């Protein structure tokens, strides 16, 4: 915002992906490049004021006092455009919930997490039904409005916060690649992996059994989904849209990595030569340890 407010639209060359700090600054500048200088100045003052008020020491109070004395416009902008905290309702055993939380952590989106006890039926309570009549997690409440369906939540967050461009690209071709995977995701990666983990890990915990032939069918579905993900979406590139990860990678990773609970085939480099190095790259993203903790606590022998 500061660069946009003082210099205008970004015209600098994109830094190398390995120069993380410079690239993050470039992405942030590029994300707000459609704002004119006056709009950027107002937004910058709003953000600066919010941070100064949060610090709330003698120096920040003096700065705020000088700002208010010099510019009534800045003061009114700061008062009227406070950033809103995102309230995420879900459980860390939910792959979509973990994906949304990870997305927020990576992009420094202000977040407050509210655990929903699905085993106790809290998702069917009147209070929860009021924010999601479908009684599913995750749900986000933002600016006094509720949003459900995880892919829609991710889109809403990308449109309302200055996230790095690679996560939900502005460029139409790259965004279509993200959407193409997300359209495929539910009935393939998610359905196959979640179904197998449920019958082999969670159902036995409840005393349930599934016929061996059904497990064999699910194993085949997982193999087909992983093979297609490997050969179509990761062929010849580090991430789904190319050199950088996107929100599509977060959703895919969380579905696949849950198979650590059952020592799944997803880490077989001979079968899935693109998935295995992709898993390693994803595990090095910021916030991974916190996101993965719920899986790791139940599968202490995990390789990550």
Steps between C-alpha positions, in 0.01 A plus 500: 500500500781743582661450160166536322418812701836668428609366159185370335463171309782245522726502194792311648614161373372203697769378747622142505281246683800430723518862619207455738497845659533695174243277332251541787535879477460489120189280527344730760567805283369328187184394685397863562621639167144576385458758777573860416740690727225666702324169570829337594586788732169465684540124536859539620395754763224262612740210541772713661251645746366157593851371575593812696186468713578135566856583615354772725824631652611858555670527161205362303259727687714802408505395134121460496457839663714665231313319224163609631623857532638512145230322306130470573464288188754248627334486839155436357631235263671322788184511709275371225702220343634280778613155384262229613604175662400180322320253727559141387271227636614141451715218626863428421400144409322653199717526190316809364525670842876441509532636147320825585699546820828439315398748229432763767825434687714519185341830394488658849122529491375591851332183624314374803439124505191346664512123553176318410457162670346288225489188719281687748276624220579870544458550125130422545445758773270797431795738540710322237206442267444876503839554330487188280160342440680207333658418839845438353851630572684716428306824530644850502334806646641822358351850512192356672433263208549124496665307217508123454641254245877512535590594142259794512649604834849504348379713208329744736815537711718554192263773384490678835860481622835586335613139451803421283392471139609138451243369750202611290645667189365809331617370161207324334698202366658421836171548684331261258763240587413543868128474430548201270665304779244610762216386273666159471603477865178408681405188305857379459778587746266581788244224446757224450744589780241596761291187435796265541626670817151489648451125451855402597566740787197678643234231457697232690541747785121492530489122489387483136620264229501522122520197266842440350367528146372850575842600632656364182262712292596810698870421461449492124313833508786658695754368250304639205462840668868520597618381161289764324613770741862396441490480120257785424527768767867465602664387177813704429447761771561541874143607585156483341522836319876495442793633699301618803235344724137607485193440711439190283819346640383559858172317444667212313776460758267481797294224338800294397703544818221359720599161361799510736242372750480170311855481359353562156663457160532874437873496590589237241736685265493222241123526461474876547830662398357853498292479817782396735730801436191723498410374848849594617476847348161558661630391840752785490236772464450739794247383758522133400599373843196655671265384224635143499504458879153343520602226255840450658351458848306198377775366274825554695696284255431745217795589277439874523 
